[in-house]
mmCIF file of C-alpha atoms in Angstrom:
data_model
loop_
_atom_site.group_PDB
_atom_site.id
_atom_site.type_symbol
_atom_site.label_atom_id
_atom_site.label_comp_id
_atom_site.label_asym_id
_atom_site.label_seq_id
_atom_site.Cartn_x
_atom_site.Cartn_y
_atom_site.Cartn_z
ATOM 1 C CA MET L 1 32.726 40.563 -33.531
ATOM 2 C CA LEU L 2 29.914 38.070 -34.155
ATOM 3 C CA GLU L 3 29.064 35.652 -31.354
ATOM 4 C CA LEU L 4 29.235 32.126 -32.715
ATOM 5 C CA GLY L 5 27.808 30.493 -29.599
ATOM 6 C CA ARG L 6 28.012 30.106 -25.838
ATOM 7 C CA GLY L 7 27.803 27.228 -23.408
ATOM 8 C CA ALA L 8 29.869 24.668 -21.503
ATOM 9 C CA VAL L 9 32.987 23.778 -23.460
ATOM 10 C CA SER L 10 34.288 20.234 -23.830
ATOM 11 C CA LYS L 11 37.316 18.903 -25.637
ATOM 12 C CA MET L 12 37.325 19.468 -29.372
ATOM 13 C CA GLN L 13 36.085 16.657 -31.565
ATOM 14 C CA ILE L 14 38.698 15.610 -34.113
ATOM 15 C CA ALA L 15 38.145 13.575 -37.257
ATOM 16 C CA LEU L 16 41.062 11.852 -38.947
ATOM 17 C CA ASP L 17 41.682 13.464 -42.328
ATOM 18 C CA ALA L 18 44.492 15.235 -44.153
ATOM 19 C CA PRO L 19 44.637 17.484 -42.236
ATOM 20 C CA ALA L 20 42.643 16.539 -39.122
ATOM 21 C CA GLN L 21 39.207 18.189 -38.998
ATOM 22 C CA TYR L 22 38.208 20.020 -35.802
ATOM 23 C CA SER L 23 34.833 20.788 -34.250
ATOM 24 C CA PHE L 24 34.573 23.149 -31.269
ATOM 25 C CA ARG L 25 31.896 22.018 -28.813
ATOM 26 C CA LEU L 26 29.676 24.199 -26.651
ATOM 27 C CA ASP L 27 26.974 22.202 -24.867
ATOM 28 C CA ASP L 28 25.482 20.043 -27.636
ATOM 29 C CA GLU L 29 26.441 22.338 -30.505
ATOM 30 C CA HIS L 30 29.417 21.650 -32.763
ATOM 31 C CA TYR L 31 31.218 24.343 -34.773
ATOM 32 C CA ALA L 32 33.656 23.504 -37.573
ATOM 33 C CA PHE L 33 36.895 25.349 -36.821
ATOM 34 C CA ASN L 34 39.326 24.513 -39.636
ATOM 35 C CA SER L 35 37.813 27.212 -41.833
ATOM 36 C CA LEU L 36 38.469 29.832 -39.122
ATOM 37 C CA ILE L 37 42.232 29.565 -39.436
ATOM 38 C CA GLY L 38 43.447 32.994 -40.504
ATOM 39 C CA GLU L 39 40.471 34.686 -38.832
ATOM 40 C CA THR L 40 40.169 36.567 -35.533
ATOM 41 C CA VAL L 41 38.641 34.384 -32.809
ATOM 42 C CA ARG L 42 37.706 35.468 -29.284
ATOM 43 C CA LEU L 43 37.047 33.142 -26.344
ATOM 44 C CA GLU L 44 35.538 34.663 -23.207
ATOM 45 C CA PHE L 45 35.066 32.864 -19.902
ATOM 46 C CA LEU L 46 31.616 33.845 -18.595
ATOM 47 C CA GLY L 47 32.473 33.157 -14.941
ATOM 48 C CA SER L 48 30.616 29.872 -14.364
ATOM 49 C CA ILE L 49 31.827 26.270 -14.242
ATOM 50 C CA ASN L 50 29.328 23.416 -14.119
ATOM 51 C CA CYS L 51 30.510 19.934 -13.183
ATOM 52 C CA THR L 52 30.698 17.726 -16.251
ATOM 53 C CA HIS L 53 29.143 14.833 -14.295
ATOM 54 C CA CYS L 54 26.438 16.300 -12.040
ATOM 55 C CA ASN L 55 26.151 19.835 -13.500
ATOM 56 C CA ARG L 56 26.646 21.354 -10.025
ATOM 57 C CA LEU L 57 27.995 24.919 -10.092
ATOM 58 C CA THR L 58 31.590 24.856 -8.842
ATOM 59 C CA LYS L 59 34.109 27.612 -8.225
ATOM 60 C CA LYS L 60 37.000 25.393 -9.291
ATOM 61 C CA SER L 61 37.330 22.555 -11.770
ATOM 62 C CA PHE L 62 39.056 19.351 -10.629
ATOM 63 C CA GLY L 63 40.415 16.752 -13.029
ATOM 64 C CA GLN L 64 39.257 18.693 -16.091
ATOM 65 C CA GLY L 65 35.634 19.470 -15.430
ATOM 66 C CA TYR L 66 34.532 17.909 -12.128
ATOM 67 C CA CYS L 67 33.322 19.445 -8.880
ATOM 68 C CA TRP L 68 35.145 18.275 -5.757
ATOM 69 C CA PRO L 69 32.452 15.795 -4.538
ATOM 70 C CA CYS L 70 32.411 14.038 -7.939
ATOM 71 C CA PHE L 71 36.190 14.131 -8.209
ATOM 72 C CA ALA L 72 36.451 12.482 -4.786
ATOM 73 C CA LYS L 73 33.915 9.703 -5.401
ATOM 74 C CA LEU L 74 33.961 8.767 -9.100
ATOM 75 C CA ALA L 75 36.106 5.857 -10.268
ATOM 76 C CA GLN L 76 36.957 7.766 -13.449
ATOM 77 C CA CYS L 77 38.722 10.351 -11.263
ATOM 78 C CA ASP L 78 40.686 7.878 -9.149
ATOM 79 C CA SER L 79 44.490 7.902 -9.278
ATOM 80 C CA CYS L 80 44.560 4.478 -10.938
ATOM 81 C CA ILE L 81 43.125 5.987 -14.115
ATOM 82 C CA MET L 82 46.392 7.859 -14.613
ATOM 83 C CA SER L 83 48.452 4.972 -13.162
ATOM 84 C CA PRO L 84 46.605 1.799 -14.257
ATOM 85 C CA GLU L 85 49.187 -0.490 -12.682
ATOM 86 C CA LYS L 86 47.833 0.752 -9.319
ATOM 87 C CA CYS L 87 44.366 -0.660 -10.004
ATOM 88 C CA HIS L 88 42.757 -1.917 -6.789
ATOM 89 C CA TYR L 89 39.668 -3.553 -8.279
ATOM 90 C CA ASP L 90 40.744 -7.034 -7.146
ATOM 91 C CA ALA L 91 41.192 -5.716 -3.606
ATOM 92 C CA GLY L 92 37.480 -4.887 -3.511
ATOM 93 C CA THR L 93 38.074 -1.158 -3.037
ATOM 94 C CA CYS L 94 37.094 0.144 -6.487
ATOM 95 C CA ARG L 95 34.879 3.218 -6.179
ATOM 96 C CA GLU L 96 32.466 1.949 -8.871
ATOM 97 C CA PRO L 97 32.925 -1.737 -9.730
ATOM 98 C CA GLU L 98 30.192 -1.749 -12.394
ATOM 99 C CA TRP L 99 31.739 1.233 -14.172
ATOM 100 C CA ALA L 100 35.151 -0.439 -13.974
ATOM 101 C CA GLN L 101 33.769 -3.553 -15.656
ATOM 102 C CA ASP L 102 32.847 -1.482 -18.723
ATOM 103 C CA PHE L 103 35.858 0.843 -18.721
ATOM 104 C CA CYS L 104 38.803 -1.072 -17.265
ATOM 105 C CA MET L 105 38.041 -4.740 -17.883
ATOM 106 C CA THR L 106 38.080 -4.326 -21.653
ATOM 107 C CA ASP L 107 40.710 -4.515 -24.361
ATOM 108 C CA HIS L 108 43.347 -1.788 -24.303
ATOM 109 C CA PHE L 109 46.153 -0.951 -26.695
ATOM 110 C CA VAL L 110 49.709 -0.116 -25.747
ATOM 111 C CA TYR L 111 51.106 2.144 -28.451
ATOM 112 C CA LEU L 112 54.072 4.172 -29.597
ATOM 113 C CA ALA L 113 53.479 7.728 -30.776
ATOM 114 C CA ASN L 114 55.571 10.626 -31.966
ATOM 115 C CA SER L 115 54.321 13.959 -30.656
ATOM 116 C CA THR L 116 57.615 15.523 -29.583
ATOM 117 C CA GLY L 117 59.709 12.389 -29.916
ATOM 118 C CA VAL L 118 58.794 8.788 -29.256
ATOM 119 C CA LYS L 119 56.536 8.011 -26.284
ATOM 120 C CA VAL L 120 54.631 5.012 -25.029
ATOM 121 C CA GLY L 121 51.009 5.184 -23.994
ATOM 122 C CA ILE L 122 47.831 3.165 -23.436
ATOM 123 C CA THR L 123 44.223 3.644 -24.429
ATOM 124 C CA ARG L 124 41.011 1.688 -24.761
ATOM 125 C CA ALA L 125 40.500 -0.079 -28.072
ATOM 126 C CA THR L 126 37.559 2.234 -28.819
ATOM 127 C CA GLN L 127 39.721 5.375 -28.502
ATOM 128 C CA LEU L 128 41.999 4.914 -31.514
ATOM 129 C CA PRO L 129 42.907 7.104 -33.322
ATOM 130 C CA THR L 130 41.179 9.701 -31.087
ATOM 131 C CA ARG L 131 43.816 9.398 -28.370
ATOM 132 C CA TRP L 132 46.626 10.089 -30.847
ATOM 133 C CA LEU L 133 44.822 13.079 -32.341
ATOM 134 C CA ASP L 134 44.172 14.543 -28.870
ATOM 135 C CA GLN L 135 47.912 14.320 -28.144
ATOM 136 C CA GLY L 136 48.937 15.980 -31.395
ATOM 137 C CA ALA L 137 50.892 12.906 -32.530
ATOM 138 C CA ILE L 138 52.175 13.001 -36.105
ATOM 139 C CA GLN L 139 52.836 9.243 -36.126
ATOM 140 C CA ALA L 140 51.476 6.354 -34.084
ATOM 141 C CA ILE L 141 51.299 2.585 -34.043
ATOM 142 C CA PRO L 142 49.706 0.045 -31.660
ATOM 143 C CA ILE L 143 52.215 -2.553 -30.437
ATOM 144 C CA PHE L 144 50.252 -4.645 -27.893
ATOM 145 C CA ARG L 145 46.636 -5.593 -27.414
ATOM 146 C CA VAL L 146 45.989 -6.219 -23.714
ATOM 147 C CA ALA L 147 42.958 -7.675 -21.940
ATOM 148 C CA THR L 148 42.552 -5.111 -19.114
ATOM 149 C CA ARG L 149 43.588 -1.585 -18.248
ATOM 150 C CA GLN L 150 45.709 -2.725 -15.319
ATOM 151 C CA GLN L 151 47.610 -5.207 -17.452
ATOM 152 C CA SER L 152 48.226 -2.541 -20.100
ATOM 153 C CA GLY L 153 49.651 -0.404 -17.307
ATOM 154 C CA PHE L 154 52.086 -3.172 -16.402
ATOM 155 C CA VAL L 155 53.216 -3.415 -20.040
ATOM 156 C CA GLU L 156 53.570 0.365 -20.287
ATOM 157 C CA ASP L 157 55.591 0.382 -17.072
ATOM 158 C CA VAL L 158 58.056 -2.089 -18.605
ATOM 159 C CA LEU L 159 58.415 -0.085 -21.823
ATOM 160 C CA ARG L 160 58.784 3.320 -20.219
ATOM 161 C CA SER L 161 62.031 2.146 -18.718
ATOM 162 C CA GLN L 162 63.291 2.613 -22.284
ATOM 163 C CA VAL L 163 61.108 5.402 -23.733
ATOM 164 C CA ALA L 164 59.234 8.411 -22.337
ATOM 165 C CA ASP L 165 55.536 8.425 -21.449
ATOM 166 C CA ARG L 166 55.026 12.187 -21.535
ATOM 167 C CA THR L 167 54.583 14.829 -24.246
ATOM 168 C CA ASN L 168 56.461 18.137 -24.029
ATOM 169 C CA TRP L 169 53.587 20.488 -24.824
ATOM 170 C CA ARG L 170 55.842 23.456 -25.471
ATOM 171 C CA ALA L 171 57.879 21.498 -28.013
ATOM 172 C CA LEU L 172 54.604 20.276 -29.555
ATOM 173 C CA LEU L 173 53.648 23.856 -30.383
ATOM 174 C CA LYS L 174 57.043 25.203 -31.435
ATOM 175 C CA GLY L 175 57.148 23.691 -34.900
ATOM 176 C CA ASP L 176 57.026 20.615 -37.064
ATOM 177 C CA VAL L 177 58.244 17.403 -35.428
ATOM 178 C CA GLU L 178 60.724 15.171 -37.264
ATOM 179 C CA PRO L 179 59.421 11.712 -38.253
ATOM 180 C CA ILE L 180 60.785 8.684 -36.375
ATOM 181 C CA ASP L 181 61.093 5.042 -37.419
ATOM 182 C CA LEU L 182 58.528 3.685 -34.952
ATOM 183 C CA ILE L 183 58.720 0.168 -36.354
ATOM 184 C CA ALA L 184 62.453 0.007 -35.676
ATOM 185 C CA ILE L 185 61.864 1.314 -32.147
ATOM 186 C CA ARG L 186 59.118 -1.264 -31.631
ATOM 187 C CA GLU L 187 61.529 -4.051 -32.587
ATOM 188 C CA GLN L 188 64.215 -2.662 -30.282
ATOM 189 C CA LEU L 189 61.758 -2.543 -27.378
ATOM 190 C CA MET L 190 60.508 -6.068 -28.012
ATOM 191 C CA ASP L 191 64.107 -7.251 -27.863
ATOM 192 C CA SER L 192 65.388 -5.197 -24.912
ATOM 193 C CA CYS L 193 62.253 -5.789 -22.815
ATOM 194 C CA ALA L 194 61.704 -9.428 -23.829
ATOM 195 C CA GLU L 195 62.301 -10.891 -20.370
ATOM 196 C CA PRO L 196 59.875 -8.725 -18.315
ATOM 197 C CA LEU L 197 57.284 -8.866 -21.117
ATOM 198 C CA MET L 198 57.493 -12.665 -21.137
ATOM 199 C CA ALA L 199 57.061 -12.667 -17.360
ATOM 200 C CA LEU L 200 53.819 -10.685 -17.746
ATOM 201 C CA GLN L 201 52.563 -13.099 -20.386
ATOM 202 C CA GLN L 202 53.322 -16.023 -18.095
ATOM 203 C CA ARG L 203 51.497 -14.279 -15.261
ATOM 204 C CA PHE L 204 48.349 -13.310 -17.185
ATOM 205 C CA GLY L 205 48.393 -15.658 -20.187
ATOM 206 C CA LEU L 206 49.470 -15.323 -23.802
ATOM 207 C CA GLN L 207 45.964 -14.318 -24.883
ATOM 208 C CA ALA L 208 45.915 -11.457 -22.359
ATOM 209 C CA ILE L 209 49.008 -9.719 -23.738
ATOM 210 C CA GLN L 210 49.399 -10.027 -27.502
ATOM 211 C CA ALA L 211 52.135 -8.327 -29.510
ATOM 212 C CA ILE L 212 50.999 -6.551 -32.689
ATOM 213 C CA THR L 213 53.501 -6.767 -35.535
ATOM 214 C CA ASP L 214 51.357 -6.498 -38.676
ATOM 215 C CA VAL L 215 50.073 -2.910 -38.489
ATOM 216 C CA ASP L 216 51.557 0.036 -40.364
ATOM 217 C CA VAL L 217 52.436 3.385 -38.798
ATOM 218 C CA LEU L 218 49.626 5.941 -39.046
ATOM 219 C CA ASP L 219 50.752 9.378 -40.279
ATOM 220 C CA ILE L 220 48.734 12.376 -39.060
ATOM 221 C CA SER L 221 48.741 16.018 -40.137
ATOM 222 C CA TYR L 222 47.138 19.053 -38.517
ATOM 223 C CA PRO L 223 45.677 22.338 -39.786
ATOM 224 C CA VAL L 224 48.560 24.641 -38.864
ATOM 225 C CA GLU L 225 49.466 27.646 -41.006
ATOM 226 C CA ALA L 226 52.222 28.803 -38.676
ATOM 227 C CA TYR L 227 53.559 28.158 -35.197
ATOM 228 C CA PRO L 228 53.723 30.899 -32.530
ATOM 229 C CA ALA L 229 57.002 32.793 -32.413
ATOM 230 C CA LYS L 230 56.834 32.544 -28.609
ATOM 231 C CA ILE L 231 54.924 29.982 -26.568
ATOM 232 C CA SER L 232 52.738 31.816 -24.062
ATOM 233 C CA SER L 233 49.630 30.181 -22.662
ATOM 234 C CA PHE L 234 46.302 31.896 -22.020
ATOM 235 C CA ASN L 235 44.904 31.413 -18.501
ATOM 236 C CA LEU L 236 41.158 32.048 -18.396
ATOM 237 C CA ASP L 237 41.144 31.923 -14.583
ATOM 238 C CA LYS L 238 43.386 35.004 -14.483
ATOM 239 C CA ASN L 239 42.236 36.755 -17.651
ATOM 240 C CA PRO L 240 38.815 35.736 -18.984
ATOM 241 C CA VAL L 241 39.578 36.599 -22.614
ATOM 242 C CA ALA L 242 41.736 34.769 -25.150
ATOM 243 C CA GLU L 243 41.773 36.497 -28.513
ATOM 244 C CA GLY L 244 43.886 36.652 -31.633
ATOM 245 C CA THR L 245 44.284 35.427 -35.173
ATOM 246 C CA LEU L 246 43.864 31.657 -35.236
ATOM 247 C CA ILE L 247 46.977 30.302 -36.967
ATOM 248 C CA GLY L 248 46.560 26.592 -36.299
ATOM 249 C CA ILE L 249 45.055 23.740 -34.289
ATOM 250 C CA LYS L 250 47.036 20.797 -32.949
ATOM 251 C CA GLY L 251 46.083 18.224 -30.353
ATOM 252 C CA GLN L 252 43.611 20.025 -28.101
ATOM 253 C CA TYR L 253 45.391 23.367 -28.546
ATOM 254 C CA LEU L 254 44.204 26.430 -30.407
ATOM 255 C CA LEU L 255 47.224 28.350 -31.691
ATOM 256 C CA PHE L 256 46.794 32.128 -31.921
ATOM 257 C CA ASP L 257 49.336 34.706 -33.010
ATOM 258 C CA THR L 258 48.964 36.033 -29.446
ATOM 259 C CA GLY L 259 49.301 32.786 -27.492
ATOM 260 C CA VAL L 260 47.996 29.226 -27.154
ATOM 261 C CA ILE L 261 45.183 27.635 -25.168
ATOM 262 C CA ASN L 262 44.522 24.021 -24.188
ATOM 263 C CA ILE L 263 40.766 23.659 -24.647
ATOM 264 C CA ARG L 264 40.577 20.383 -22.728
ATOM 265 C CA LYS L 265 41.937 22.140 -19.631
ATOM 266 C CA TYR L 266 38.774 24.269 -19.526
ATOM 267 C CA THR L 267 36.231 21.455 -19.808
ATOM 268 C CA SER L 268 32.860 22.572 -18.333
ATOM 269 C CA TYR L 269 33.773 26.280 -18.307
ATOM 270 C CA GLN L 270 30.979 28.459 -19.669
ATOM 271 C CA LEU L 271 32.450 30.230 -22.693
ATOM 272 C CA SER L 272 31.342 32.661 -25.337
ATOM 273 C CA VAL L 273 33.012 32.227 -28.741
ATOM 274 C CA SER L 274 33.043 35.101 -31.212
ATOM 275 C CA ILE L 275 34.520 35.511 -34.688
ATOM 276 C CA ASN L 276 35.061 38.473 -36.955
ATOM 277 C CA ASN L 277 31.959 39.346 -38.980
ATOM 278 C CA ASN L 278 33.454 38.329 -42.343
ATOM 279 C CA ALA L 279 34.540 34.841 -41.265
ATOM 280 C CA VAL L 280 33.066 31.961 -43.259
ATOM 281 C CA LEU L 281 32.283 28.695 -41.467
#
Protein backbone atom coordinates (compact mmCIF):
# COMPACT_ATOMS: atom_id res chain seq x y z
CA MET A 1 0.00 0.00 0.00
CA LEU A 2 1.11 3.57 -0.74
CA GLU A 3 0.40 6.21 1.89
CA LEU A 4 -1.52 9.04 0.27
CA GLY A 5 -1.36 11.33 3.28
CA ARG A 6 -1.96 11.74 7.00
CA GLY A 7 -3.45 14.42 9.21
CA ALA A 8 -6.66 15.59 10.86
CA VAL A 9 -9.65 14.60 8.77
CA SER A 10 -12.60 16.90 8.10
CA LYS A 11 -15.76 16.34 6.12
CA MET A 12 -15.24 15.66 2.44
CA GLN A 13 -15.53 18.59 0.07
CA ILE A 14 -18.14 17.97 -2.61
CA ALA A 15 -18.55 19.82 -5.89
CA LEU A 16 -21.82 19.66 -7.78
CA ASP A 17 -21.30 17.79 -11.04
CA ALA A 18 -22.64 14.71 -12.80
CA PRO A 19 -21.70 12.83 -10.72
CA ALA A 20 -20.69 14.84 -7.64
CA GLN A 21 -16.92 15.26 -7.30
CA TYR A 22 -15.30 14.40 -3.95
CA SER A 23 -12.13 15.61 -2.26
CA PHE A 24 -10.85 13.90 0.89
CA ARG A 25 -9.33 16.40 3.32
CA LEU A 26 -6.43 15.83 5.70
CA ASP A 27 -5.29 19.04 7.40
CA ASP A 28 -4.99 21.52 4.51
CA GLU A 29 -4.42 18.92 1.80
CA HIS A 30 -7.17 17.82 -0.58
CA TYR A 31 -7.16 14.48 -2.42
CA ALA A 32 -9.50 13.76 -5.34
CA PHE A 33 -11.33 10.53 -4.53
CA ASN A 34 -13.66 9.81 -7.46
CA SER A 35 -10.82 8.21 -9.41
CA LEU A 36 -10.17 5.78 -6.53
CA ILE A 37 -13.48 4.00 -6.96
CA GLY A 38 -12.65 0.40 -7.79
CA GLU A 39 -9.34 0.62 -5.92
CA THR A 40 -8.29 -0.65 -2.48
CA VAL A 41 -8.31 2.15 0.10
CA ARG A 42 -7.16 1.90 3.72
CA LEU A 43 -8.01 4.37 6.50
CA GLU A 44 -6.12 4.04 9.77
CA PHE A 45 -6.87 5.98 12.95
CA LEU A 46 -3.50 7.04 14.41
CA GLY A 47 -4.81 7.36 17.98
CA SER A 48 -5.00 11.15 18.35
CA ILE A 49 -7.93 13.57 18.17
CA ASN A 50 -7.31 17.31 18.14
CA CYS A 51 -10.20 19.69 18.78
CA THR A 52 -11.33 21.31 15.55
CA HIS A 53 -11.65 24.68 17.32
CA CYS A 54 -8.73 24.98 19.75
CA ASN A 55 -6.53 22.06 18.57
CA ARG A 56 -6.37 20.69 22.14
CA LEU A 57 -5.64 16.95 22.30
CA THR A 58 -8.80 15.17 23.45
CA LYS A 59 -9.53 11.53 24.21
CA LYS A 60 -13.08 11.83 22.91
CA SER A 61 -14.70 13.94 20.22
CA PHE A 62 -17.92 15.80 21.07
CA GLY A 63 -20.29 17.16 18.45
CA GLN A 64 -18.10 15.97 15.57
CA GLY A 65 -14.66 17.26 16.38
CA TYR A 66 -14.74 19.33 19.58
CA CYS A 67 -13.11 18.84 22.96
CA TRP A 68 -15.46 19.02 25.94
CA PRO A 69 -14.55 22.61 27.04
CA CYS A 70 -15.23 23.95 23.52
CA PHE A 71 -18.38 21.86 23.16
CA ALA A 72 -19.67 23.29 26.44
CA LYS A 73 -18.94 26.96 25.68
CA LEU A 74 -19.25 27.54 21.92
CA ALA A 75 -22.52 28.81 20.48
CA GLN A 76 -22.05 26.58 17.44
CA CYS A 77 -22.32 23.57 19.77
CA ASP A 78 -25.42 24.74 21.64
CA SER A 79 -28.63 22.70 21.41
CA CYS A 80 -30.38 25.48 19.50
CA ILE A 81 -28.18 24.80 16.48
CA MET A 82 -29.94 21.46 16.04
CA SER A 83 -33.29 22.89 17.22
CA PRO A 84 -33.32 26.50 15.94
CA GLU A 85 -36.81 27.16 17.27
CA LYS A 86 -35.22 26.99 20.75
CA CYS A 87 -32.97 29.99 20.05
CA HIS A 88 -32.47 32.06 23.20
CA TYR A 89 -30.61 35.01 21.67
CA ASP A 90 -33.42 37.45 22.51
CA ALA A 91 -33.33 36.27 26.12
CA GLY A 92 -29.75 37.54 26.37
CA THR A 93 -28.32 34.09 27.11
CA CYS A 94 -26.60 33.33 23.80
CA ARG A 95 -23.12 31.90 24.39
CA GLU A 96 -21.57 34.12 21.67
CA PRO A 97 -23.85 36.96 20.53
CA GLU A 98 -21.37 38.28 17.94
CA TRP A 99 -21.01 34.84 16.35
CA ALA A 100 -24.79 34.46 16.34
CA GLN A 101 -25.15 37.75 14.46
CA ASP A 102 -23.10 36.33 11.58
CA PHE A 103 -24.43 32.76 11.69
CA CYS A 104 -28.02 32.90 12.92
CA MET A 105 -29.27 36.39 12.05
CA THR A 106 -28.85 35.82 8.32
CA ASP A 107 -31.02 34.46 5.54
CA HIS A 108 -31.83 30.75 5.73
CA PHE A 109 -33.62 28.44 3.34
CA VAL A 110 -36.26 25.90 4.26
CA TYR A 111 -36.09 23.11 1.70
CA LEU A 112 -37.47 19.77 0.64
CA ALA A 113 -35.03 17.01 -0.26
CA ASN A 114 -35.21 13.39 -1.28
CA SER A 115 -32.48 11.29 0.31
CA THR A 116 -34.52 8.28 1.42
CA GLY A 117 -37.92 9.81 0.80
CA VAL A 118 -39.08 13.38 1.21
CA LYS A 119 -37.75 15.38 4.17
CA VAL A 120 -37.79 18.99 5.24
CA GLY A 121 -34.69 20.81 6.38
CA ILE A 122 -33.08 24.23 6.86
CA THR A 123 -29.71 25.68 6.00
CA ARG A 124 -27.99 29.02 5.60
CA ALA A 125 -28.28 30.62 2.18
CA THR A 126 -24.52 30.17 1.68
CA GLN A 127 -24.73 26.38 2.18
CA LEU A 128 -26.72 25.42 -0.91
CA PRO A 129 -26.23 22.99 -2.57
CA THR A 130 -23.54 21.82 -0.11
CA ARG A 131 -26.10 20.82 2.51
CA TRP A 132 -27.97 18.62 0.02
CA LEU A 133 -24.78 16.97 -1.19
CA ASP A 134 -23.67 16.24 2.39
CA GLN A 135 -27.00 14.49 3.01
CA GLY A 136 -26.80 12.38 -0.13
CA ALA A 137 -30.01 13.90 -1.55
CA ILE A 138 -30.83 12.96 -5.14
CA GLN A 139 -33.36 15.79 -5.46
CA ALA A 140 -33.85 19.06 -3.61
CA ILE A 141 -35.68 22.35 -3.85
CA PRO A 142 -35.81 25.47 -1.62
CA ILE A 143 -39.38 26.41 -0.66
CA PHE A 144 -38.97 29.35 1.77
CA ARG A 145 -36.43 32.08 2.26
CA VAL A 146 -36.43 33.14 5.92
CA ALA A 147 -34.73 36.07 7.66
CA THR A 148 -33.21 34.25 10.68
CA ARG A 149 -32.30 30.76 11.78
CA GLN A 150 -34.87 30.76 14.56
CA GLN A 151 -37.66 31.75 12.20
CA SER A 152 -36.62 29.03 9.74
CA GLY A 153 -36.88 26.61 12.65
CA PHE A 154 -40.45 27.71 13.29
CA VAL A 155 -41.32 27.14 9.61
CA GLU A 156 -39.62 23.73 9.64
CA ASP A 157 -41.52 22.81 12.80
CA VAL A 158 -44.82 23.53 11.02
CA LEU A 159 -43.87 21.48 7.95
CA ARG A 160 -42.49 18.48 9.80
CA SER A 161 -45.96 17.83 11.13
CA GLN A 162 -46.56 16.59 7.58
CA VAL A 163 -43.16 15.31 6.40
CA ALA A 164 -40.07 13.82 8.06
CA ASP A 165 -36.98 15.80 9.04
CA ARG A 166 -34.57 12.88 9.25
CA THR A 167 -32.64 10.74 6.76
CA ASN A 168 -32.51 6.95 7.18
CA TRP A 169 -28.78 6.44 6.64
CA ARG A 170 -29.10 2.70 6.16
CA ALA A 171 -31.70 3.15 3.43
CA LEU A 172 -29.47 5.84 1.88
CA LEU A 173 -26.73 3.27 1.35
CA LYS A 174 -28.83 0.28 0.32
CA GLY A 175 -29.51 1.33 -3.25
CA ASP A 176 -30.89 3.89 -5.64
CA VAL A 177 -33.71 6.05 -4.28
CA GLU A 178 -36.87 6.54 -6.34
CA PRO A 179 -37.52 10.11 -7.56
CA ILE A 180 -40.39 12.05 -5.95
CA ASP A 181 -42.50 14.93 -7.27
CA LEU A 182 -41.18 17.56 -4.85
CA ILE A 183 -43.11 20.36 -6.52
CA ALA A 184 -46.40 18.56 -5.95
CA ILE A 185 -45.43 17.94 -2.32
CA ARG A 186 -44.49 21.61 -1.93
CA GLU A 187 -47.94 22.65 -3.15
CA GLN A 188 -49.63 20.17 -0.82
CA LEU A 189 -47.66 21.51 2.15
CA MET A 190 -48.41 25.13 1.28
CA ASP A 191 -52.10 24.24 1.25
CA SER A 192 -52.29 21.97 4.31
CA CYS A 193 -50.06 24.23 6.44
CA ALA A 194 -51.45 27.56 5.17
CA GLU A 195 -52.93 28.66 8.49
CA PRO A 196 -49.86 28.21 10.76
CA LEU A 197 -47.57 29.55 8.02
CA MET A 198 -49.74 32.66 7.71
CA ALA A 199 -49.61 33.08 11.49
CA LEU A 200 -45.79 33.10 11.34
CA GLN A 201 -45.83 35.67 8.55
CA GLN A 202 -48.15 37.87 10.60
CA ARG A 203 -45.86 37.50 13.60
CA PHE A 204 -42.56 38.24 11.83
CA GLY A 205 -43.65 40.05 8.66
CA LEU A 206 -44.16 39.02 5.06
CA GLN A 207 -40.59 39.96 4.14
CA ALA A 208 -39.20 37.69 6.88
CA ILE A 209 -40.83 34.51 5.56
CA GLN A 210 -41.09 34.38 1.77
CA ALA A 211 -42.40 31.39 -0.17
CA ILE A 212 -40.31 30.32 -3.18
CA THR A 213 -42.37 29.04 -6.09
CA ASP A 214 -40.22 29.79 -9.15
CA VAL A 215 -37.25 27.43 -8.66
CA ASP A 216 -36.85 24.06 -10.35
CA VAL A 217 -35.93 20.83 -8.55
CA LEU A 218 -32.19 20.14 -8.54
CA ASP A 219 -31.27 16.57 -9.54
CA ILE A 220 -28.05 15.15 -8.04
CA SER A 221 -26.08 12.01 -8.84
CA TYR A 222 -23.23 10.37 -6.96
CA PRO A 223 -20.18 8.29 -7.94
CA VAL A 224 -21.48 4.86 -6.92
CA GLU A 225 -20.53 1.73 -8.85
CA ALA A 226 -22.41 -0.59 -6.51
CA TYR A 227 -24.10 -0.57 -3.12
CA PRO A 228 -22.96 -2.85 -0.26
CA ALA A 229 -24.75 -6.18 -0.08
CA LYS A 230 -24.97 -5.69 3.69
CA ILE A 231 -24.82 -2.40 5.58
CA SER A 232 -22.16 -2.68 8.27
CA SER A 233 -20.47 0.42 9.62
CA PHE A 234 -16.78 0.76 10.48
CA ASN A 235 -16.06 2.09 13.98
CA LEU A 236 -12.56 3.53 14.23
CA ASP A 237 -12.84 3.84 18.02
CA LYS A 238 -13.13 0.05 18.30
CA ASN A 239 -11.05 -0.99 15.30
CA PRO A 240 -8.60 1.61 13.98
CA VAL A 241 -8.57 0.30 10.41
CA ALA A 242 -11.20 0.58 7.69
CA GLU A 243 -10.12 -1.08 4.47
CA GLY A 244 -11.64 -2.48 1.31
CA THR A 245 -12.41 -1.84 -2.32
CA LEU A 246 -14.03 1.58 -2.65
CA ILE A 247 -17.27 0.99 -4.56
CA GLY A 248 -18.91 4.39 -4.16
CA ILE A 249 -19.25 7.71 -2.34
CA LYS A 250 -22.56 9.22 -1.27
CA GLY A 251 -23.27 12.04 1.14
CA GLN A 252 -20.36 11.93 3.59
CA TYR A 253 -20.09 8.14 3.35
CA LEU A 254 -17.36 6.07 1.76
CA LEU A 255 -18.83 2.79 0.55
CA PHE A 256 -16.47 -0.20 0.61
CA ASP A 257 -17.21 -3.78 -0.34
CA THR A 258 -16.41 -4.53 3.32
CA GLY A 259 -18.52 -1.86 5.01
CA VAL A 260 -19.31 1.87 5.12
CA ILE A 261 -17.88 4.80 7.05
CA ASN A 262 -19.27 8.26 7.77
CA ILE A 263 -16.25 10.53 7.38
CA ARG A 264 -17.93 13.51 9.05
CA LYS A 265 -18.35 11.46 12.23
CA TYR A 266 -14.55 11.33 12.58
CA THR A 267 -13.85 15.04 12.15
CA SER A 268 -10.50 15.95 13.79
CA TYR A 269 -9.32 12.33 14.07
CA GLN A 270 -5.72 11.89 12.95
CA LEU A 271 -5.86 9.45 10.03
CA SER A 272 -3.48 7.85 7.61
CA VAL A 273 -4.91 7.16 4.14
CA SER A 274 -3.28 4.58 1.89
CA ILE A 275 -4.11 3.28 -1.58
CA ASN A 276 -2.87 0.36 -3.63
CA ASN A 277 0.35 1.16 -5.50
CA ASN A 278 -1.25 1.06 -8.97
CA ALA A 279 -4.07 3.50 -8.19
CA VAL A 280 -4.21 6.62 -10.35
CA LEU A 281 -5.37 9.89 -8.79
